[in-house]
Coordinates of C-alpha atoms in Angstrom, one line a residue:
Chain A
M1 CA 0.0 0.6 0.2
I2 CA 1.5 3.3 -0.8
T3 CA 1.8 5.5 1.7
V4 CA 1.5 9.3 2.5
A5 CA 5.3 8.7 3.2
Q6 CA 6.8 7.6 0.4
I7 CA 4.4 10.7 -0.7
I8 CA 6.5 12.9 0.5
N9 CA 9.4 12.2 0.3
G10 CA 8.3 10.8 -3.4
V11 CA 8.4 15.0 -3.6
V12 CA 11.6 15.7 -1.8
I13 CA 13.6 13.4 -4.2
G14 CA 11.4 15.1 -7.1
S15 CA 12.4 18.1 -6.0
G16 CA 16.0 17.7 -5.5
Y17 CA 16.4 15.8 -9.1
A18 CA 14.2 19.2 -10.5
L19 CA 16.7 21.2 -10.0
L20 CA 19.2 18.8 -10.7
A21 CA 16.8 19.0 -14.6
L22 CA 16.4 22.5 -15.2
G23 CA 19.5 23.1 -15.0
W24 CA 20.7 20.3 -17.6
T25 CA 17.4 21.0 -20.0
I26 CA 18.1 25.2 -20.2
L27 CA 21.3 24.6 -21.5
L28 CA 20.6 20.8 -23.7
G29 CA 17.7 23.3 -24.9
A30 CA 19.6 27.0 -25.3
A31 CA 23.3 24.9 -26.5
R32 CA 22.9 22.0 -27.5
V33 CA 25.4 20.8 -24.9
V34 CA 23.9 17.0 -23.3
N35 CA 27.0 17.7 -20.3
F36 CA 27.8 14.5 -19.2
A37 CA 29.6 16.1 -16.2
H38 CA 26.2 17.3 -14.8
G39 CA 26.0 14.4 -11.8
Q40 CA 30.0 15.7 -11.0
L41 CA 29.1 18.9 -10.9
Y42 CA 26.2 18.1 -8.0
M43 CA 28.4 16.2 -6.5
L44 CA 31.1 18.6 -5.8
G45 CA 28.4 20.9 -4.7
A46 CA 27.7 18.6 -2.2
F47 CA 31.4 18.5 -0.9
V48 CA 32.3 21.8 -1.3
T49 CA 29.4 23.0 0.7
W50 CA 30.6 20.0 3.4
W51 CA 34.5 21.2 3.2
V52 CA 33.8 24.7 3.7
M53 CA 31.6 23.7 6.7
T54 CA 34.3 21.7 8.4
Q55 CA 37.8 23.8 7.0
S56 CA 36.5 26.8 8.5
G57 CA 33.5 25.8 11.4
A58 CA 30.8 27.9 8.9
P59 CA 27.5 27.5 8.6
Y60 CA 25.0 25.0 6.3
W61 CA 24.4 28.3 4.6
L62 CA 27.9 29.9 4.4
G63 CA 29.0 26.6 3.3
L64 CA 26.5 26.0 0.4
L65 CA 26.9 29.5 -1.0
A66 CA 30.7 28.8 -1.3
A67 CA 30.0 26.2 -3.1
L68 CA 27.5 27.9 -5.5
V69 CA 29.9 30.0 -6.4
V70 CA 32.8 27.9 -6.9
M71 CA 30.5 26.1 -9.4
A72 CA 29.6 28.5 -11.6
V73 CA 32.9 29.5 -11.7
I74 CA 34.0 25.6 -12.3
G75 CA 30.5 26.1 -15.1
A76 CA 32.2 29.3 -17.1
L77 CA 35.0 27.9 -17.3
M78 CA 33.8 24.6 -19.0
Q79 CA 31.4 26.3 -21.2
R80 CA 34.8 28.4 -22.6
I81 CA 36.5 25.2 -22.9
L82 CA 33.6 23.5 -24.7
L83 CA 32.7 27.3 -26.3
R84 CA 33.5 26.7 -30.0
M85 CA 31.8 23.2 -30.7
T86 CA 28.9 24.6 -29.2
L87 CA 29.2 27.7 -32.0
E88 CA 29.4 25.3 -33.9
H89 CA 27.2 23.2 -33.0
D90 CA 29.5 19.9 -33.0
L91 CA 27.6 17.7 -30.6
V92 CA 29.8 14.8 -30.5
R93 CA 32.6 16.2 -30.0
I94 CA 31.3 18.1 -26.9
M95 CA 30.2 14.7 -26.0
I96 CA 33.1 13.9 -26.2
V97 CA 34.2 16.4 -24.0
T98 CA 32.4 16.2 -21.3
L99 CA 32.3 12.5 -20.7
G100 CA 36.6 13.6 -20.3
F101 CA 34.8 17.0 -18.0
S102 CA 33.9 14.0 -15.3
Y103 CA 35.9 11.9 -14.8
V104 CA 38.6 14.6 -14.7
L105 CA 35.9 16.5 -11.6
T106 CA 35.3 12.7 -9.5
S107 CA 39.1 12.2 -10.1
V108 CA 40.4 15.6 -9.4
A109 CA 37.1 15.5 -6.5
T110 CA 38.9 12.1 -4.7
I111 CA 42.2 13.2 -4.6
L112 CA 40.6 17.1 -2.7
F113 CA 38.1 16.3 -0.4
G114 CA 39.4 11.9 0.0
G115 CA 37.4 8.7 -1.1
N116 CA 34.9 8.2 2.5
A117 CA 31.1 8.6 1.7
Q118 CA 30.3 12.9 3.6
Q119 CA 27.3 14.4 5.3
V120 CA 26.0 17.4 5.7
K121 CA 23.9 19.0 8.8
S122 CA 21.0 21.5 7.5
P123 CA 20.2 24.1 10.7
L124 CA 16.6 23.9 9.3
Q125 CA 16.7 19.3 10.0
G126 CA 15.7 19.8 13.1
L127 CA 13.0 21.2 12.7
S128 CA 9.5 19.8 11.2
V129 CA 5.9 19.7 10.9
T130 CA 4.0 16.5 11.4
V131 CA 1.8 15.2 8.7
G132 CA -0.6 13.0 8.6
D133 CA 2.2 10.4 10.7
T134 CA 4.9 11.5 9.2
L135 CA 7.4 13.9 10.3
L136 CA 8.1 16.6 8.1
S137 CA 11.5 18.4 8.1
Y138 CA 11.7 22.3 6.8
Q139 CA 14.8 21.5 4.9
D140 CA 12.8 19.0 3.4
I141 CA 9.7 21.8 2.7
L142 CA 13.0 24.1 1.8
I143 CA 14.0 21.9 -0.9
V144 CA 10.6 21.5 -2.4
V145 CA 9.5 25.8 -1.8
L146 CA 12.8 26.7 -3.2
A147 CA 12.2 24.0 -6.7
L148 CA 9.3 26.0 -7.0
V149 CA 10.7 28.9 -7.3
L150 CA 13.3 28.6 -8.8
F151 CA 11.8 27.1 -11.6
L152 CA 8.7 30.2 -11.4
A153 CA 11.5 32.6 -11.7
T154 CA 13.3 30.2 -15.8
S155 CA 10.2 29.9 -16.5
L156 CA 8.9 34.3 -16.3
V157 CA 12.4 35.1 -17.4
L158 CA 12.9 32.8 -20.9
R159 CA 8.9 34.3 -21.3
R160 CA 8.9 38.1 -20.0
T161 CA 12.1 39.3 -20.0
R162 CA 14.6 40.5 -23.5
L163 CA 17.6 38.1 -21.5
G164 CA 15.0 35.6 -22.2
R165 CA 13.8 36.6 -25.7
V166 CA 17.2 36.4 -26.0
I167 CA 18.5 33.0 -24.9
R168 CA 15.5 31.4 -26.9
A169 CA 16.6 33.3 -30.4
M170 CA 20.4 32.0 -28.9
A171 CA 18.7 28.3 -28.5
E172 CA 17.1 28.7 -32.9
D173 CA 20.0 30.2 -34.4
P174 CA 23.4 31.4 -32.6
L175 CA 24.2 32.9 -36.0
L176 CA 21.7 35.3 -36.8
A177 CA 21.2 35.8 -33.4
E178 CA 24.5 37.1 -34.0
L179 CA 23.5 40.0 -37.2
G180 CA 20.9 40.7 -34.6
G181 CA 24.3 42.1 -32.3
M182 CA 24.1 39.6 -29.7
R183 CA 26.5 37.6 -28.2
P184 CA 26.3 33.9 -27.9
S185 CA 29.7 32.9 -26.1
R186 CA 28.6 35.3 -23.4
I187 CA 24.7 33.9 -23.4
Y188 CA 26.8 29.9 -23.5
I189 CA 28.9 31.1 -20.8
G190 CA 26.3 32.6 -18.7
V191 CA 23.5 29.8 -18.9
F192 CA 26.2 27.3 -18.2
A193 CA 27.8 28.8 -14.8
F194 CA 23.8 28.9 -14.3
S195 CA 23.3 25.2 -14.6
A196 CA 26.1 24.8 -12.7
V197 CA 25.0 26.7 -10.1
L198 CA 21.9 24.9 -9.9
A199 CA 23.6 21.5 -9.5
A200 CA 25.6 22.7 -7.0
L201 CA 22.1 24.6 -5.4
A202 CA 20.3 19.8 -5.6
G203 CA 23.4 18.9 -4.4
G204 CA 24.9 20.8 -1.4
L205 CA 20.1 20.3 -0.6
L206 CA 20.5 16.7 -1.2
T207 CA 23.3 15.6 0.5
T208 CA 21.7 16.9 3.9
R209 CA 19.5 14.0 3.5
S210 CA 22.4 11.1 2.0
P211 CA 25.7 10.8 1.8
V212 CA 27.6 11.9 -0.8
F213 CA 31.0 10.3 -2.4
T214 CA 33.2 10.9 -5.1
T215 CA 32.6 9.0 -7.1
L216 CA 28.8 9.9 -7.9
G217 CA 27.0 11.3 -10.2
G218 CA 27.2 9.0 -13.3
E219 CA 23.5 7.3 -12.2
Q220 CA 22.5 11.3 -11.1
V221 CA 23.5 12.3 -15.7
L222 CA 21.2 9.0 -16.4
L223 CA 18.4 10.3 -14.5
T224 CA 18.3 14.1 -15.4
F225 CA 18.2 12.0 -19.1
V226 CA 14.9 10.3 -17.7
I227 CA 13.8 13.6 -16.4
V228 CA 14.7 15.9 -19.5
V229 CA 13.6 13.1 -22.1
L230 CA 10.4 12.7 -20.1
G231 CA 9.5 16.7 -19.7
G232 CA 10.8 18.3 -23.2
V233 CA 14.3 19.6 -23.4
G234 CA 13.9 22.8 -22.0
R235 CA 10.4 22.9 -21.5
V236 CA 10.3 24.3 -17.9
W237 CA 7.2 22.9 -16.5
G238 CA 7.2 19.7 -18.2
N239 CA 10.7 19.0 -16.6
L240 CA 9.0 20.2 -12.8
L241 CA 6.2 17.3 -13.5
A242 CA 8.9 14.8 -14.3
A243 CA 11.2 15.1 -11.9
L244 CA 7.8 14.9 -9.0
G245 CA 6.7 11.9 -10.8
V246 CA 10.4 9.7 -11.1
G247 CA 11.0 11.1 -7.9
L248 CA 7.7 9.7 -6.8
F249 CA 7.8 6.8 -8.5
T250 CA 11.2 6.1 -7.1
S251 CA 10.4 6.4 -3.7
I252 CA 7.5 4.2 -4.4
F253 CA 8.4 2.0 -6.5
G254 CA 11.4 1.5 -4.5
A255 CA 9.0 0.5 -1.2
L256 CA 7.1 -1.1 -2.7
V257 CA 9.1 -3.6 -5.4
S258 CA 12.9 -2.8 -4.8
P259 CA 15.0 0.2 -5.5
A260 CA 17.8 -2.3 -7.3
Y261 CA 15.2 -2.2 -10.8
T262 CA 14.3 1.6 -10.2
T263 CA 16.1 3.1 -13.2
G264 CA 16.0 0.2 -15.3
V265 CA 12.5 0.6 -15.1
L266 CA 12.7 4.3 -16.4
F267 CA 14.6 4.0 -19.2
L268 CA 13.0 1.5 -19.9
I269 CA 10.4 3.7 -20.0
V270 CA 12.2 6.3 -22.1
L271 CA 12.8 3.4 -24.7
V272 CA 9.3 2.8 -24.9
L273 CA 8.8 6.7 -25.3
F274 CA 11.7 7.4 -27.7
T275 CA 9.7 4.4 -30.1
I276 CA 7.1 5.4 -29.7
R277 CA 7.1 9.5 -29.3
P278 CA 10.2 11.1 -30.3
R279 CA 10.5 14.7 -29.7
G280 CA 11.9 17.4 -31.2
V281 CA 14.7 20.0 -29.6
Q282 CA 13.2 23.1 -28.8
L283 CA 13.4 25.9 -26.1
H284 CA 9.3 26.5 -25.1
D285 CA 7.2 25.7 -22.9
Chain B
M1 CA 31.2 63.2 -49.1
T2 CA 33.3 59.3 -46.7
A3 CA 31.2 56.4 -48.0
V4 CA 28.9 54.9 -45.0
I5 CA 31.0 51.6 -45.9
S6 CA 34.0 51.2 -49.0
T7 CA 35.8 48.2 -49.2
T8 CA 39.2 47.4 -50.2
G9 CA 40.0 44.1 -51.7
L10 CA 37.5 42.2 -49.9
S11 CA 38.4 38.8 -51.0
V12 CA 36.2 35.9 -49.8
R13 CA 37.2 32.3 -49.9
Y14 CA 36.2 28.5 -48.6
G15 CA 39.0 26.1 -47.7
G16 CA 40.8 26.4 -51.9
N17 CA 37.6 28.1 -53.4
V18 CA 37.1 31.9 -54.2
A19 CA 34.0 33.2 -53.7
L20 CA 34.9 36.4 -54.1
Q21 CA 37.6 37.8 -56.1
P22 CA 38.8 40.6 -54.4
V23 CA 35.7 44.0 -53.9
D24 CA 36.1 47.6 -54.2
L25 CA 33.3 49.0 -53.2
E26 CA 31.6 52.6 -52.0
V27 CA 28.2 52.5 -50.7
P28 CA 27.6 56.7 -50.8
E29 CA 25.0 58.1 -47.7
A30 CA 21.2 58.1 -48.3
T31 CA 21.7 56.1 -51.7
L32 CA 20.3 52.6 -52.9
V33 CA 23.2 50.0 -54.3
T34 CA 22.6 47.0 -55.9
V35 CA 24.3 43.7 -56.1
V36 CA 23.2 41.8 -58.9
G37 CA 23.5 38.6 -60.2
A38 CA 23.4 34.6 -61.2
N39 CA 22.9 32.3 -58.2
G40 CA 26.6 31.8 -57.2
A41 CA 28.0 35.0 -58.3
G42 CA 28.9 35.9 -54.9
K43 CA 25.6 38.4 -54.3
S44 CA 25.1 37.0 -50.8
T45 CA 29.3 36.2 -50.0
L46 CA 29.5 40.1 -50.5
L47 CA 27.5 41.3 -48.4
G48 CA 28.3 38.9 -45.2
G49 CA 32.1 39.7 -46.1
I50 CA 30.9 43.3 -45.0
A51 CA 29.5 42.0 -41.8
G52 CA 31.6 40.2 -40.9
W53 CA 29.5 37.0 -41.2
S54 CA 28.3 33.5 -42.8
R55 CA 26.5 30.6 -41.8
G56 CA 30.4 28.9 -42.9
R57 CA 33.8 29.1 -43.0
P58 CA 35.5 31.6 -44.0
V59 CA 38.6 33.4 -44.8
F60 CA 38.2 37.4 -45.5
G61 CA 40.7 38.9 -47.1
G62 CA 41.1 42.8 -47.9
K63 CA 39.7 45.9 -45.6
V64 CA 35.7 47.0 -44.6
A65 CA 35.9 50.2 -43.3
L66 CA 32.3 52.5 -42.0
R67 CA 32.5 56.4 -42.2
G68 CA 36.0 55.6 -42.5
V69 CA 36.8 53.2 -39.8
D70 CA 38.3 50.7 -40.7
I71 CA 36.4 47.7 -39.1
T72 CA 37.8 45.2 -40.7
S73 CA 39.1 43.4 -37.1
K74 CA 35.5 43.0 -35.4
S75 CA 33.6 40.6 -35.7
A76 CA 29.9 40.0 -36.7
P77 CA 28.1 41.1 -33.4
D78 CA 30.4 44.2 -33.1
R79 CA 29.7 45.1 -36.9
A80 CA 26.5 44.7 -36.1
R81 CA 26.7 46.9 -32.8
A82 CA 28.8 49.6 -35.2
G83 CA 25.4 49.6 -37.6
V84 CA 25.9 47.2 -40.5
T85 CA 22.7 45.3 -40.6
L86 CA 22.8 42.0 -42.5
V87 CA 19.3 40.8 -43.0
P88 CA 20.2 38.1 -44.7
E89 CA 18.6 35.3 -47.7
S90 CA 17.5 32.6 -45.8
H91 CA 16.4 32.0 -41.7
S92 CA 16.6 35.9 -41.0
I93 CA 13.4 35.7 -38.5
F94 CA 13.2 33.6 -35.0
Y95 CA 10.6 31.2 -35.9
D96 CA 10.0 30.1 -32.6
L97 CA 9.6 33.9 -31.6
T98 CA 6.5 35.6 -31.6
V99 CA 6.0 39.3 -34.6
A100 CA 6.6 41.2 -31.0
E101 CA 9.3 38.8 -29.3
N102 CA 11.1 39.1 -32.6
L103 CA 11.0 42.7 -32.7
G104 CA 11.7 43.8 -29.2
L105 CA 15.2 41.2 -29.7
Q106 CA 16.6 44.5 -31.4
R107 CA 17.8 47.0 -28.9
P108 CA 19.3 50.4 -30.9
R109 CA 23.1 51.1 -31.5
R110 CA 24.4 53.7 -28.9
G111 CA 25.1 56.9 -30.0
V112 CA 22.6 57.3 -33.3
E113 CA 21.7 61.2 -33.9
G114 CA 19.0 61.8 -35.0
H115 CA 16.5 59.5 -36.3
V116 CA 16.1 56.8 -33.9
F117 CA 13.4 54.0 -35.5
T118 CA 10.4 53.6 -32.5
L119 CA 8.3 50.3 -32.5
D120 CA 5.6 52.5 -33.7
E121 CA 7.4 53.9 -37.0
V122 CA 8.3 50.0 -38.0
Y123 CA 4.5 48.8 -37.5
A124 CA 3.2 52.1 -39.7
L125 CA 5.6 50.3 -42.1
F126 CA 4.1 46.8 -42.3
P127 CA 0.9 47.2 -41.3
R128 CA 0.4 43.5 -41.6
L129 CA 2.7 43.7 -38.3
S130 CA 0.5 45.5 -35.9
E131 CA -2.5 43.3 -36.8
R132 CA -0.4 40.4 -35.3
P133 CA 1.8 41.0 -32.8
G134 CA 1.2 37.7 -30.3
Q135 CA 1.4 35.4 -33.4
R136 CA 4.8 33.0 -34.3
A137 CA 6.9 34.2 -36.6
G138 CA 7.1 30.8 -38.1
S139 CA 3.8 30.9 -39.2
L140 CA 4.0 33.9 -40.9
S141 CA 3.9 33.9 -45.0
G142 CA 6.9 34.7 -47.2
G143 CA 5.9 38.6 -47.6
Q144 CA 5.2 39.0 -44.0
R145 CA 8.1 37.1 -42.7
Q146 CA 9.8 39.9 -44.8
M147 CA 8.1 42.2 -43.5
L148 CA 9.4 41.5 -39.8
A149 CA 12.6 41.0 -40.9
I150 CA 13.9 43.7 -42.0
G151 CA 11.5 45.5 -39.3
R152 CA 14.3 43.6 -36.8
A153 CA 17.0 45.7 -38.8
L154 CA 15.4 49.0 -38.8
L155 CA 14.7 48.7 -34.7
A156 CA 18.4 48.3 -34.4
N157 CA 19.3 52.0 -36.9
P158 CA 22.2 51.0 -38.9
Q159 CA 24.0 53.1 -40.7
L160 CA 23.7 50.8 -43.2
L161 CA 21.2 48.6 -44.2
M162 CA 21.7 45.5 -46.5
L163 CA 19.2 43.0 -47.6
D164 CA 20.0 40.1 -49.8
E165 CA 17.3 38.9 -51.7
P166 CA 14.7 40.2 -50.0
S167 CA 12.1 39.1 -53.1
I168 CA 13.0 35.8 -53.0
G169 CA 9.6 33.5 -53.4
L170 CA 7.9 36.1 -53.4
A171 CA 4.6 37.9 -54.8
P172 CA 5.5 40.3 -57.4
Q173 CA 3.0 42.8 -55.8
V174 CA 4.8 41.9 -52.4
I175 CA 8.0 42.8 -54.0
V176 CA 6.6 45.9 -55.4
E177 CA 5.1 46.7 -52.1
I178 CA 8.7 46.0 -50.1
L179 CA 11.6 47.8 -52.7
Q180 CA 8.7 51.2 -52.3
V181 CA 9.1 50.7 -48.6
V182 CA 12.9 50.2 -49.2
R183 CA 12.7 53.3 -51.9
G184 CA 11.3 55.4 -49.3
L185 CA 14.1 54.5 -45.8
V186 CA 16.8 55.7 -48.4
D187 CA 15.0 58.4 -49.2
G188 CA 14.5 59.0 -45.8
G189 CA 18.0 59.4 -45.4
M190 CA 18.6 55.9 -44.7
T191 CA 21.6 54.0 -46.6
V192 CA 21.2 50.8 -48.1
L193 CA 22.8 47.3 -50.2
L194 CA 20.4 45.2 -51.3
S195 CA 21.7 42.0 -53.4
E196 CA 19.1 41.1 -56.1
Q197 CA 18.7 38.4 -58.9
N198 CA 15.1 40.0 -60.2
V199 CA 17.3 42.5 -62.1
T200 CA 13.7 44.0 -63.5
A201 CA 13.0 44.9 -60.2
V202 CA 15.3 47.2 -58.9
M203 CA 16.0 48.8 -62.1
G204 CA 13.4 51.8 -61.3
V205 CA 14.2 52.2 -57.5
S206 CA 18.4 51.5 -57.6
D207 CA 20.7 54.2 -57.3
E208 CA 23.2 52.1 -58.7
L209 CA 24.3 49.0 -60.1
I210 CA 26.6 46.1 -59.6
L211 CA 26.4 43.4 -61.9
L212 CA 28.5 40.4 -60.3
E213 CA 29.9 37.6 -61.8
R214 CA 31.5 34.4 -60.3
G215 CA 32.4 36.6 -57.3
T216 CA 34.0 39.4 -60.0
V217 CA 32.6 42.8 -59.9
V218 CA 31.8 43.1 -64.0
L219 CA 30.0 46.3 -64.7
R220 CA 28.9 48.9 -62.3
G221 CA 26.7 52.5 -62.6
K222 CA 23.6 54.2 -62.8
P223 CA 20.5 52.1 -63.6
D224 CA 20.2 54.5 -66.4
D225 CA 23.5 53.8 -67.7
V226 CA 24.2 50.4 -67.4
K227 CA 20.3 49.2 -68.4
S228 CA 21.4 48.9 -72.6
D229 CA 25.1 47.1 -71.7
H230 CA 24.9 43.7 -73.5
R231 CA 26.2 42.4 -70.2
L232 CA 23.7 42.7 -68.3
I233 CA 21.3 42.7 -71.0
D234 CA 22.3 39.0 -71.5
A235 CA 22.5 37.6 -68.3
Y236 CA 19.0 39.0 -66.9
L237 CA 17.2 42.1 -69.8
G238 CA 17.6 40.0 -72.7
M239 CA 14.6 37.1 -71.9
E240 CA 12.1 40.7 -70.3
S241 CA 12.6 42.7 -74.1

């Protein structure tokens, strides 16, 4: 039987996935960059938060903020390296290079942070409300609320602002955008940094729920891939719904059947979808 | 008087293929200069060379100056910001954006002196756009797309407006309408460099014609002076007479 606890757990996990998927789908929609190192950015977000807290005794929020800043810089650097390939839509080289990034980031993280699992504590974990007979921590509420706020903000920026119009224009035709005086390189670097910040945010928030290893990242990329395929590339609200769906599925299927088969069954669904309903790559809702 | 745009030995090649032989060109203020030539003659390549832009991987040679200032080293976005605006031949608007969003993308360049085009003026020039601001640009007719592309370019307040084959695929009546708008812009002080295959359509509106053949300028002059030249007649006008 499905319980309230499983549903709440699914919504919280799904909100974390949603944060992870939001940056990935915007990056893929706007710049056609499939970033296989996205999961490593998530892992690094968690580890930088932990490292800053343990090294300096800084509070959780400062550690998280530091992780966001560091990952924005790393994301911008990664896109700078990918720039020529991105402008030329060289998808194969982009995939190979981002796969390379994922291994480099894992190795660097292992050297810097060691091979042990780490977890951080948020001051909001000690505070909770009761839903039915289930305890819901303020940290979990924060994850859900932040996901909703960031999705709403991203959707509004893409739809209602000139920056959003420019990002959508770049997604369609970066060369034509150049003739309007727009500089695709700057937009791409900004979008990649945004994507990295969201991955780090997801890592920094979710590491309060479960420990992270430096080898983490591969499964997060695969889950993000599933969510973006289900929700549609660049489709903000579609991705939120897909992430919540995947979160609920992971929680409920894991509890009722077995967590061991969750990813396999999710990919089976994706295979079926790819077969019966292939989608184009578009950046709109 | 300094030309708005001038090229010195401007050439373009793709790998080992020369697409445009060195061209010296001047476009004076408030004139409409039209480059004519067959498919593959190098018209689009010439306009792209001035804008520093191409969908391929070109190697540009020679120099381009805007009001006497060398802009050769500037990138396409920087040339656009300086006032060199190109409306390319195909895919000249963003199909996934609405009419209003396409027009809203364009910001006037900095330091514009004198007249600054406004959205209302663009809608007044092309009333059919004003009737459908929320329509997705990809669903517009060919003529409306061309109007939107020109409207977007005007909102950049260019010093030089370049239109690459604006008549392609359009009905004769729409071609006349668009060329009349362009002529009106030139009479109002705009400087325009046009490329066109439809020579008869531009004879009456152009101040100067340049005939390109296989990447080389073979004829140039005022329409009245060149209309009887056998190269132009053989290539284009002979079929009409």
